[in-house]
mmCIF file of C-alpha atoms in Angstrom:
data_model
loop_
_atom_site.group_PDB
_atom_site.id
_atom_site.type_symbol
_atom_site.label_atom_id
_atom_site.label_comp_id
_atom_site.label_asym_id
_atom_site.label_seq_id
_atom_site.Cartn_x
_atom_site.Cartn_y
_atom_site.Cartn_z
ATOM 1 C CA UNK Z 240 71.648 -40.495 39.533
ATOM 2 C CA UNK Z 241 72.624 -41.986 42.885
ATOM 3 C CA UNK Z 242 72.724 -38.535 44.484
ATOM 4 C CA UNK Z 243 69.281 -37.723 43.096
ATOM 5 C CA UNK Z 244 67.836 -40.946 44.510
ATOM 6 C CA UNK Z 245 69.467 -40.255 47.855
ATOM 7 C CA UNK Z 246 67.951 -36.778 48.066
ATOM 8 C CA UNK Z 247 64.533 -38.148 47.105
ATOM 9 C CA UNK Z 248 64.748 -40.721 49.893
ATOM 10 C CA UNK Z 249 65.891 -38.065 52.348
ATOM 11 C CA UNK Z 250 62.979 -35.855 51.304
ATOM 12 C CA UNK Z 251 60.487 -38.681 51.792
ATOM 13 C CA UNK Z 252 61.977 -39.475 55.203
ATOM 14 C CA UNK Z 253 61.821 -35.846 56.327
ATOM 15 C CA UNK Z 254 58.207 -35.551 55.152
ATOM 16 C CA UNK Z 255 57.302 -38.725 57.043
ATOM 17 C CA UNK Z 256 58.929 -37.390 60.218
ATOM 18 C CA UNK Z 257 57.102 -34.059 59.911
ATOM 19 C CA UNK Z 258 53.726 -35.713 59.309
ATOM 20 C CA UNK Z 259 54.336 -38.132 62.160
ATOM 21 C CA UNK Z 260 55.286 -35.278 64.476
ATOM 22 C CA UNK Z 261 52.161 -33.328 63.597
ATOM 23 C CA UNK Z 262 50.041 -36.425 64.228
ATOM 24 C CA UNK Z 263 51.618 -36.945 67.651
ATOM 25 C CA UNK Z 264 51.123 -33.297 68.591
ATOM 26 C CA UNK Z 265 47.458 -33.295 67.597
ATOM 27 C CA UNK Z 266 45.138 -33.577 70.607
ATOM 28 C CA UNK Z 267 43.633 -37.031 70.971
ATOM 29 C CA UNK Z 268 39.907 -37.525 71.316
ATOM 30 C CA UNK Z 269 38.752 -37.752 74.915
ATOM 31 C CA UNK Z 270 35.948 -39.953 76.207
ATOM 32 C CA UNK Z 271 34.065 -40.937 79.292
ATOM 33 C CA UNK Z 272 35.185 -44.571 79.495
ATOM 34 C CA UNK Z 273 34.445 -47.710 81.483
ATOM 35 C CA UNK Z 274 37.189 -50.337 81.477
ATOM 36 C CA UNK Z 275 38.458 -49.048 78.141
ATOM 37 C CA UNK Z 276 34.975 -49.013 76.591
ATOM 38 C CA UNK Z 277 34.143 -45.585 75.135
ATOM 39 C CA UNK Z 278 30.844 -44.272 76.460
ATOM 40 C CA UNK Z 279 30.663 -40.587 75.473
ATOM 41 C CA UNK Z 280 32.943 -38.194 73.594
ATOM 42 C CA UNK Z 281 33.851 -34.996 75.465
ATOM 43 C CA UNK Z 282 36.081 -31.966 74.685
ATOM 44 C CA UNK Z 283 39.816 -32.629 74.815
ATOM 45 C CA UNK Z 284 40.287 -30.040 77.556
ATOM 46 C CA UNK Z 285 37.392 -31.265 79.685
ATOM 47 C CA UNK Z 286 37.927 -32.066 83.351
ATOM 48 C CA UNK Z 287 35.953 -35.140 84.402
ATOM 49 C CA UNK Z 288 34.532 -34.459 87.861
ATOM 50 C CA UNK Z 289 32.211 -37.418 88.362
ATOM 51 C CA UNK Z 290 31.580 -40.939 87.137
ATOM 52 C CA UNK Z 291 29.056 -43.130 88.949
ATOM 53 C CA UNK Z 292 31.080 -46.286 89.476
ATOM 54 C CA UNK Z 293 28.040 -48.090 90.881
ATOM 55 C CA UNK Z 294 26.460 -47.816 87.408
ATOM 56 C CA UNK Z 295 29.665 -48.398 85.421
ATOM 57 C CA UNK Z 296 29.088 -52.083 84.756
ATOM 58 C CA UNK Z 297 25.495 -51.480 83.653
ATOM 59 C CA UNK Z 298 26.495 -48.634 81.323
ATOM 60 C CA UNK Z 299 29.327 -50.702 79.864
ATOM 61 C CA UNK Z 300 26.872 -53.493 79.068
ATOM 62 C CA UNK Z 301 24.437 -51.057 77.435
ATOM 63 C CA UNK Z 302 27.235 -49.673 75.238
ATOM 64 C CA UNK Z 303 28.442 -53.122 74.209
ATOM 65 C CA UNK Z 304 24.893 -54.161 73.303
ATOM 66 C CA UNK Z 305 24.307 -50.945 71.377
ATOM 67 C CA UNK Z 306 21.482 -50.038 73.756
ATOM 68 C CA UNK Z 307 22.910 -46.945 75.434
ATOM 69 C CA UNK Z 308 20.510 -44.004 75.343
ATOM 70 C CA UNK Z 309 21.939 -40.862 76.921
ATOM 71 C CA UNK Z 310 21.284 -37.132 76.977
ATOM 72 C CA UNK Z 311 23.765 -34.344 77.719
ATOM 73 C CA UNK Z 312 22.848 -31.241 79.703
ATOM 74 C CA UNK Z 313 24.872 -28.020 79.968
ATOM 75 C CA UNK Z 314 25.003 -25.057 82.336
ATOM 76 C CA UNK Z 315 27.200 -21.935 82.340
ATOM 77 C CA UNK Z 316 28.553 -20.367 85.498
ATOM 78 C CA UNK Z 317 31.406 -20.818 87.943
ATOM 79 C CA UNK Z 318 31.363 -24.605 88.023
ATOM 80 C CA UNK Z 319 29.390 -24.835 91.252
ATOM 81 C CA UNK Z 320 27.214 -27.649 92.554
ATOM 82 C CA UNK Z 321 24.214 -25.562 91.535
ATOM 83 C CA UNK Z 322 25.517 -25.409 87.956
ATOM 84 C CA UNK Z 323 25.785 -29.176 87.892
ATOM 85 C CA UNK Z 324 22.208 -29.480 89.103
ATOM 86 C CA UNK Z 325 21.075 -27.063 86.382
ATOM 87 C CA UNK Z 326 22.904 -29.143 83.777
ATOM 88 C CA UNK Z 327 21.149 -32.269 85.032
ATOM 89 C CA UNK Z 328 17.737 -30.626 84.812
ATOM 90 C CA UNK Z 329 18.591 -29.458 81.297
ATOM 91 C CA UNK Z 330 19.391 -33.046 80.308
ATOM 92 C CA UNK Z 331 16.000 -34.183 81.637
ATOM 93 C CA UNK Z 332 14.373 -31.394 79.640
ATOM 94 C CA UNK Z 333 16.163 -32.579 76.502
ATOM 95 C CA UNK Z 334 14.593 -36.007 76.970
ATOM 96 C CA UNK Z 335 11.194 -34.336 77.264
ATOM 97 C CA UNK Z 336 11.828 -32.192 74.175
ATOM 98 C CA UNK Z 337 12.825 -35.255 72.186
ATOM 99 C CA UNK Z 338 9.733 -37.173 73.298
ATOM 100 C CA UNK Z 339 7.491 -34.205 72.488
ATOM 101 C CA UNK Z 340 8.795 -34.263 68.936
ATOM 102 C CA UNK Z 341 8.034 -37.981 68.598
ATOM 103 C CA UNK Z 342 4.343 -38.144 69.574
ATOM 104 C CA UNK Z 343 3.310 -39.170 66.060
ATOM 105 C CA UNK Z 344 5.995 -41.866 65.945
ATOM 106 C CA UNK Z 345 4.768 -43.285 69.252
ATOM 107 C CA UNK Z 346 1.146 -43.319 68.051
ATOM 108 C CA UNK Z 347 2.185 -45.193 64.907
ATOM 109 C CA UNK Z 348 3.978 -47.822 66.991
ATOM 110 C CA UNK Z 349 0.852 -48.340 69.094
ATOM 111 C CA UNK Z 350 -1.264 -48.689 65.951
ATOM 112 C CA UNK Z 351 1.177 -51.308 64.702
ATOM 113 C CA UNK Z 352 0.776 -53.335 67.894
ATOM 114 C CA UNK Z 353 -3.013 -53.145 67.624
ATOM 115 C CA UNK Z 354 -3.089 -54.622 64.121
ATOM 116 C CA UNK Z 355 -3.215 -58.104 65.617
ATOM 117 C CA UNK Z 356 -5.797 -57.203 68.258
ATOM 118 C CA UNK Z 357 -9.456 -57.881 67.522
ATOM 119 C CA UNK Z 358 -11.087 -54.545 68.353
ATOM 120 C CA UNK Z 359 -13.362 -52.155 66.485
ATOM 121 C CA UNK Z 360 -12.012 -49.105 64.732
ATOM 122 C CA UNK Z 361 -13.409 -46.727 67.351
ATOM 123 C CA UNK Z 362 -12.014 -48.825 70.215
ATOM 124 C CA UNK Z 363 -8.622 -48.943 68.528
ATOM 125 C CA UNK Z 364 -8.619 -45.155 68.268
ATOM 126 C CA UNK Z 365 -9.509 -44.906 71.959
ATOM 127 C CA UNK Z 366 -6.527 -47.110 72.836
ATOM 128 C CA UNK Z 367 -4.178 -45.051 70.687
ATOM 129 C CA UNK Z 368 -5.474 -41.858 72.302
ATOM 130 C CA UNK Z 369 -5.062 -43.306 75.813
ATOM 131 C CA UNK Z 370 -1.534 -44.448 74.960
ATOM 132 C CA UNK Z 371 -0.585 -40.988 73.702
ATOM 133 C CA UNK Z 372 -2.019 -39.412 76.872
ATOM 134 C CA UNK Z 373 0.151 -41.686 79.019
ATOM 135 C CA UNK Z 374 3.133 -40.940 76.774
ATOM 136 C CA UNK Z 375 2.641 -37.191 77.228
ATOM 137 C CA UNK Z 376 2.449 -37.638 80.995
ATOM 138 C CA UNK Z 377 5.747 -39.524 80.932
ATOM 139 C CA UNK Z 378 7.198 -36.625 78.942
ATOM 140 C CA UNK Z 379 6.064 -34.229 81.681
ATOM 141 C CA UNK Z 380 7.741 -36.384 84.327
ATOM 142 C CA UNK Z 381 11.009 -36.265 82.404
ATOM 143 C CA UNK Z 382 10.728 -32.474 82.101
ATOM 144 C CA UNK Z 383 10.250 -32.256 85.866
ATOM 145 C CA UNK Z 384 13.244 -34.527 86.476
ATOM 146 C CA UNK Z 385 11.089 -37.045 88.349
ATOM 147 C CA UNK Z 386 11.706 -40.204 86.330
ATOM 148 C CA UNK Z 387 13.746 -42.901 88.054
ATOM 149 C CA UNK Z 388 14.580 -44.538 84.732
ATOM 150 C CA UNK Z 389 17.216 -41.893 83.956
ATOM 151 C CA UNK Z 390 20.229 -41.278 86.174
ATOM 152 C CA UNK Z 391 23.309 -39.071 86.244
ATOM 153 C CA UNK Z 392 26.261 -41.175 85.142
ATOM 154 C CA UNK Z 393 28.997 -38.617 84.526
ATOM 155 C CA UNK Z 394 29.807 -34.927 84.792
ATOM 156 C CA UNK Z 395 32.626 -32.777 83.451
ATOM 157 C CA UNK Z 396 33.723 -29.141 83.227
ATOM 158 C CA UNK Z 397 35.240 -27.051 80.453
ATOM 159 C CA UNK Z 398 36.803 -23.651 81.193
ATOM 160 C CA UNK Z 399 36.421 -20.897 78.598
ATOM 161 C CA UNK Z 400 37.876 -17.527 79.635
ATOM 162 C CA UNK Z 401 36.028 -16.506 82.804
ATOM 163 C CA UNK Z 402 33.222 -19.018 82.387
ATOM 164 C CA UNK Z 403 32.961 -22.651 83.394
ATOM 165 C CA UNK Z 404 30.679 -24.896 81.351
ATOM 166 C CA UNK Z 405 29.379 -27.795 83.399
ATOM 167 C CA UNK Z 406 28.009 -30.873 81.644
ATOM 168 C CA UNK Z 407 26.006 -33.814 82.941
ATOM 169 C CA UNK Z 408 25.351 -37.086 81.130
ATOM 170 C CA UNK Z 409 22.018 -38.723 81.924
ATOM 171 C CA UNK Z 410 21.681 -42.374 81.016
ATOM 172 C CA UNK Z 411 18.278 -43.847 80.294
ATOM 173 C CA UNK Z 412 18.155 -47.474 81.393
ATOM 174 C CA UNK Z 413 15.265 -49.504 79.899
ATOM 175 C CA UNK Z 414 15.467 -51.943 82.808
ATOM 176 C CA UNK Z 415 14.713 -49.159 85.293
ATOM 177 C CA UNK Z 416 11.911 -47.391 83.468
ATOM 178 C CA UNK Z 417 9.430 -49.887 84.915
ATOM 179 C CA UNK Z 418 9.797 -47.956 88.182
ATOM 180 C CA UNK Z 419 7.944 -45.167 86.443
ATOM 181 C CA UNK Z 420 4.621 -46.795 87.277
ATOM 182 C CA UNK Z 421 5.352 -46.132 90.951
ATOM 183 C CA UNK Z 422 5.781 -42.396 90.335
ATOM 184 C CA UNK Z 423 2.348 -41.476 89.073
ATOM 185 C CA UNK Z 424 -0.877 -43.323 89.901
ATOM 186 C CA UNK Z 425 -2.577 -42.087 86.729
ATOM 187 C CA UNK Z 426 0.226 -43.391 84.528
ATOM 188 C CA UNK Z 427 0.168 -46.736 86.326
ATOM 189 C CA UNK Z 428 -3.578 -47.142 85.825
ATOM 190 C CA UNK Z 429 -3.453 -46.232 82.139
ATOM 191 C CA UNK Z 430 -0.466 -48.447 81.370
ATOM 192 C CA UNK Z 431 -2.034 -51.408 83.173
ATOM 193 C CA UNK Z 432 -5.265 -50.974 81.218
ATOM 194 C CA UNK Z 433 -3.392 -50.655 77.926
ATOM 195 C CA UNK Z 434 -1.432 -53.812 78.669
ATOM 196 C CA UNK Z 435 -4.666 -55.768 79.023
ATOM 197 C CA UNK Z 436 -5.676 -54.539 75.556
ATOM 198 C CA UNK Z 437 -2.436 -55.622 73.863
ATOM 199 C CA UNK Z 438 -0.451 -52.368 74.019
ATOM 200 C CA UNK Z 439 3.109 -52.735 75.317
ATOM 201 C CA UNK Z 440 3.664 -49.155 76.410
ATOM 202 C CA UNK Z 441 7.287 -49.511 77.520
ATOM 203 C CA UNK Z 442 8.337 -51.356 74.373
ATOM 204 C CA UNK Z 443 7.056 -48.451 72.284
ATOM 205 C CA UNK Z 444 8.644 -45.863 74.578
ATOM 206 C CA UNK Z 445 12.014 -47.608 74.343
ATOM 207 C CA UNK Z 446 11.718 -47.783 70.552
ATOM 208 C CA UNK Z 447 11.134 -44.033 70.349
ATOM 209 C CA UNK Z 448 14.017 -43.219 72.692
ATOM 210 C CA UNK Z 449 16.343 -45.500 70.738
ATOM 211 C CA UNK Z 450 16.104 -42.967 67.902
ATOM 212 C CA UNK Z 451 17.801 -40.457 70.186
ATOM 213 C CA UNK Z 452 21.133 -42.236 69.671
ATOM 214 C CA UNK Z 453 21.265 -41.208 66.010
ATOM 215 C CA UNK Z 454 23.777 -38.451 65.303
ATOM 216 C CA UNK Z 455 25.050 -38.244 68.899
ATOM 217 C CA UNK Z 456 28.561 -38.798 70.299
ATOM 218 C CA UNK Z 457 27.556 -42.456 70.638
ATOM 219 C CA UNK Z 458 27.570 -42.787 66.847
ATOM 220 C CA UNK Z 459 30.588 -40.536 66.324
ATOM 221 C CA UNK Z 460 33.104 -42.364 68.482
#
Protein backbone atom coordinates (compact mmCIF):
# COMPACT_ATOMS: atom_id res chain seq x y z
CA UNK A 1 0.00 0.00 0.00
CA UNK A 2 2.82 2.36 0.93
CA UNK A 3 4.67 1.56 -2.30
CA UNK A 4 1.52 2.22 -4.33
CA UNK A 5 1.03 5.60 -2.66
CA UNK A 6 4.67 6.46 -3.24
CA UNK A 7 4.44 5.68 -6.95
CA UNK A 8 1.23 7.72 -7.24
CA UNK A 9 2.95 10.70 -5.63
CA UNK A 10 5.97 10.27 -7.89
CA UNK A 11 3.68 10.13 -10.92
CA UNK A 12 1.88 13.31 -9.87
CA UNK A 13 5.21 15.06 -9.29
CA UNK A 14 6.57 14.01 -12.68
CA UNK A 15 3.38 15.16 -14.41
CA UNK A 16 3.60 18.52 -12.63
CA UNK A 17 7.23 18.95 -13.72
CA UNK A 18 6.38 18.09 -17.33
CA UNK A 19 3.42 20.47 -17.45
CA UNK A 20 5.47 23.19 -15.79
CA UNK A 21 8.30 22.68 -18.28
CA UNK A 22 5.94 22.90 -21.23
CA UNK A 23 4.45 26.10 -19.81
CA UNK A 24 7.89 27.66 -19.42
CA UNK A 25 8.90 26.68 -22.95
CA UNK A 26 5.75 28.13 -24.50
CA UNK A 27 6.36 31.53 -26.11
CA UNK A 28 5.02 34.39 -24.02
CA UNK A 29 2.72 36.99 -25.51
CA UNK A 30 4.54 40.08 -26.73
CA UNK A 31 3.24 43.64 -26.56
CA UNK A 32 4.07 47.19 -27.38
CA UNK A 33 4.31 48.55 -23.83
CA UNK A 34 4.71 51.85 -22.02
CA UNK A 35 6.06 51.63 -18.48
CA UNK A 36 4.69 48.10 -18.15
CA UNK A 37 1.27 49.08 -19.51
CA UNK A 38 0.26 46.86 -22.45
CA UNK A 39 -0.72 48.92 -25.48
CA UNK A 40 -0.90 46.50 -28.43
CA UNK A 41 -0.34 42.77 -28.88
CA UNK A 42 2.19 41.82 -31.57
CA UNK A 43 3.63 38.49 -32.84
CA UNK A 44 6.08 36.78 -30.50
CA UNK A 45 8.85 36.95 -33.09
CA UNK A 46 8.27 40.59 -33.98
CA UNK A 47 11.15 43.05 -33.92
CA UNK A 48 10.07 46.43 -32.54
CA UNK A 49 11.77 49.11 -34.63
CA UNK A 50 10.08 52.27 -33.39
CA UNK A 51 8.15 53.65 -30.45
CA UNK A 52 7.41 57.38 -30.27
CA UNK A 53 8.57 58.18 -26.76
CA UNK A 54 7.27 61.74 -27.06
CA UNK A 55 3.74 60.27 -27.23
CA UNK A 56 4.30 57.46 -24.71
CA UNK A 57 2.78 59.25 -21.74
CA UNK A 58 -0.29 60.28 -23.73
CA UNK A 59 -0.82 56.76 -25.08
CA UNK A 60 -0.38 55.27 -21.62
CA UNK A 61 -3.08 57.59 -20.28
CA UNK A 62 -5.45 56.68 -23.13
CA UNK A 63 -4.95 52.96 -22.40
CA UNK A 64 -5.52 53.38 -18.67
CA UNK A 65 -8.71 55.36 -19.32
CA UNK A 66 -9.93 52.81 -21.85
CA UNK A 67 -9.90 55.48 -24.55
CA UNK A 68 -7.18 54.16 -26.85
CA UNK A 69 -8.31 53.96 -30.47
CA UNK A 70 -5.66 52.55 -32.79
CA UNK A 71 -5.39 51.05 -36.26
CA UNK A 72 -2.72 48.69 -37.57
CA UNK A 73 -1.33 48.89 -41.09
CA UNK A 74 0.78 46.26 -42.88
CA UNK A 75 3.12 46.19 -45.86
CA UNK A 76 5.12 43.34 -47.42
CA UNK A 77 8.60 43.79 -48.82
CA UNK A 78 12.19 43.96 -47.64
CA UNK A 79 11.55 45.98 -44.49
CA UNK A 80 12.56 49.29 -46.03
CA UNK A 81 11.57 52.81 -45.03
CA UNK A 82 9.21 52.80 -48.01
CA UNK A 83 7.49 49.68 -46.65
CA UNK A 84 6.95 51.42 -43.34
CA UNK A 85 5.42 54.39 -45.11
CA UNK A 86 3.11 52.05 -47.05
CA UNK A 87 2.05 50.40 -43.79
CA UNK A 88 1.25 53.81 -42.32
CA UNK A 89 -0.87 54.77 -45.31
CA UNK A 90 -2.66 51.43 -45.04
CA UNK A 91 -3.49 52.18 -41.40
CA UNK A 92 -4.96 55.55 -42.42
CA UNK A 93 -7.00 53.77 -45.08
CA UNK A 94 -8.32 51.34 -42.47
CA UNK A 95 -9.62 54.29 -40.46
CA UNK A 96 -11.36 55.56 -43.59
CA UNK A 97 -12.81 52.12 -44.35
CA UNK A 98 -14.14 51.84 -40.82
CA UNK A 99 -15.72 55.30 -40.98
CA UNK A 100 -17.26 54.54 -44.37
CA UNK A 101 -19.00 51.55 -42.85
CA UNK A 102 -20.41 53.67 -40.01
CA UNK A 103 -22.17 56.48 -41.91
CA UNK A 104 -25.59 55.34 -40.71
CA UNK A 105 -24.38 55.12 -37.11
CA UNK A 106 -23.03 58.67 -37.30
CA UNK A 107 -26.31 59.98 -38.75
CA UNK A 108 -28.25 58.33 -35.93
CA UNK A 109 -26.01 59.99 -33.34
CA UNK A 110 -26.63 63.39 -34.92
CA UNK A 111 -30.39 62.76 -34.92
CA UNK A 112 -30.15 61.91 -31.23
CA UNK A 113 -28.45 65.22 -30.48
CA UNK A 114 -31.11 67.11 -32.42
CA UNK A 115 -33.98 65.67 -30.39
CA UNK A 116 -33.59 68.48 -27.88
CA UNK A 117 -33.21 71.19 -30.52
CA UNK A 118 -36.29 73.15 -31.56
CA UNK A 119 -36.17 72.91 -35.35
CA UNK A 120 -38.61 71.78 -38.03
CA UNK A 121 -38.45 68.32 -39.52
CA UNK A 122 -37.05 69.58 -42.82
CA UNK A 123 -34.41 71.70 -41.05
CA UNK A 124 -33.42 68.74 -38.90
CA UNK A 125 -32.93 66.63 -42.02
CA UNK A 126 -30.79 69.38 -43.54
CA UNK A 127 -28.57 69.37 -40.44
CA UNK A 128 -28.21 65.60 -40.52
CA UNK A 129 -27.33 65.74 -44.22
CA UNK A 130 -24.75 68.50 -43.63
CA UNK A 131 -23.24 66.52 -40.75
CA UNK A 132 -22.92 63.40 -42.90
CA UNK A 133 -21.28 65.45 -45.67
CA UNK A 134 -18.68 66.75 -43.21
CA UNK A 135 -18.21 63.23 -41.85
CA UNK A 136 -17.54 61.88 -45.35
CA UNK A 137 -15.00 64.64 -45.96
CA UNK A 138 -13.20 63.68 -42.76
CA UNK A 139 -13.18 60.09 -44.01
CA UNK A 140 -11.51 61.27 -47.23
CA UNK A 141 -8.85 63.12 -45.23
CA UNK A 142 -8.07 59.95 -43.28
CA UNK A 143 -7.81 57.98 -46.53
CA UNK A 144 -5.34 60.56 -47.84
CA UNK A 145 -3.32 60.40 -44.62
CA UNK A 146 -3.83 64.12 -44.00
CA UNK A 147 -5.45 64.09 -40.56
CA UNK A 148 -3.32 65.42 -37.71
CA UNK A 149 -5.48 63.65 -35.14
CA UNK A 150 -3.84 60.29 -35.90
CA UNK A 151 -0.12 59.68 -35.47
CA UNK A 152 2.36 56.84 -35.84
CA UNK A 153 3.13 55.52 -32.37
CA UNK A 154 4.95 52.26 -33.04
CA UNK A 155 6.33 50.08 -35.81
CA UNK A 156 7.60 46.51 -35.93
CA UNK A 157 8.80 43.87 -38.39
CA UNK A 158 8.15 40.16 -38.75
CA UNK A 159 10.33 38.00 -41.02
CA UNK A 160 8.68 35.14 -42.91
CA UNK A 161 10.99 33.25 -45.28
CA UNK A 162 12.26 35.81 -47.79
CA UNK A 163 9.66 38.44 -46.95
CA UNK A 164 9.57 41.09 -44.26
CA UNK A 165 6.18 42.23 -43.00
CA UNK A 166 6.30 45.77 -41.68
CA UNK A 167 3.57 47.01 -39.35
CA UNK A 168 2.67 50.49 -38.16
CA UNK A 169 0.33 51.37 -35.30
CA UNK A 170 -1.58 54.62 -35.74
CA UNK A 171 -3.12 56.10 -32.62
CA UNK A 172 -6.15 58.34 -32.87
CA UNK A 173 -6.08 60.97 -30.14
CA UNK A 174 -9.44 62.70 -29.49
CA UNK A 175 -7.61 65.70 -28.03
CA UNK A 176 -5.81 66.30 -31.33
CA UNK A 177 -8.68 65.82 -33.74
CA UNK A 178 -9.70 69.44 -33.20
CA UNK A 179 -6.74 70.34 -35.42
CA UNK A 180 -8.73 68.86 -38.25
CA UNK A 181 -10.61 72.12 -38.70
CA UNK A 182 -7.33 73.72 -39.77
CA UNK A 183 -6.83 71.17 -42.56
CA UNK A 184 -9.86 71.85 -44.71
CA UNK A 185 -11.72 75.16 -44.92
CA UNK A 186 -14.93 73.47 -46.04
CA UNK A 187 -14.92 71.12 -43.05
CA UNK A 188 -14.24 74.02 -40.70
CA UNK A 189 -17.15 76.05 -42.06
CA UNK A 190 -19.59 73.14 -41.89
CA UNK A 191 -18.57 72.08 -38.39
CA UNK A 192 -18.82 75.65 -37.09
CA UNK A 193 -22.31 76.01 -38.57
CA UNK A 194 -23.41 72.67 -37.14
CA UNK A 195 -22.13 73.64 -33.71
CA UNK A 196 -24.36 76.72 -33.73
CA UNK A 197 -27.34 74.44 -34.43
CA UNK A 198 -26.62 72.06 -31.54
CA UNK A 199 -24.62 69.36 -33.34
CA UNK A 200 -21.39 68.35 -31.61
CA UNK A 201 -19.59 66.90 -34.61
CA UNK A 202 -16.45 65.73 -32.80
CA UNK A 203 -18.37 64.05 -30.00
CA UNK A 204 -20.23 61.95 -32.57
CA UNK A 205 -17.05 61.20 -34.51
CA UNK A 206 -15.30 60.02 -31.35
CA UNK A 207 -18.29 57.84 -30.44
CA UNK A 208 -18.16 56.12 -33.83
CA UNK A 209 -14.40 55.57 -33.67
CA UNK A 210 -14.69 54.15 -30.15
CA UNK A 211 -16.47 51.17 -31.72
CA UNK A 212 -13.24 50.38 -33.55
CA UNK A 213 -11.73 49.06 -30.31
CA UNK A 214 -14.12 46.11 -30.24
CA UNK A 215 -12.49 42.81 -31.16
CA UNK A 216 -8.99 44.29 -31.57
CA UNK A 217 -5.75 43.47 -29.73
CA UNK A 218 -6.81 46.13 -27.22
CA UNK A 219 -9.63 43.86 -26.04
CA UNK A 220 -7.61 40.65 -26.33
CA UNK A 221 -4.70 41.53 -24.08
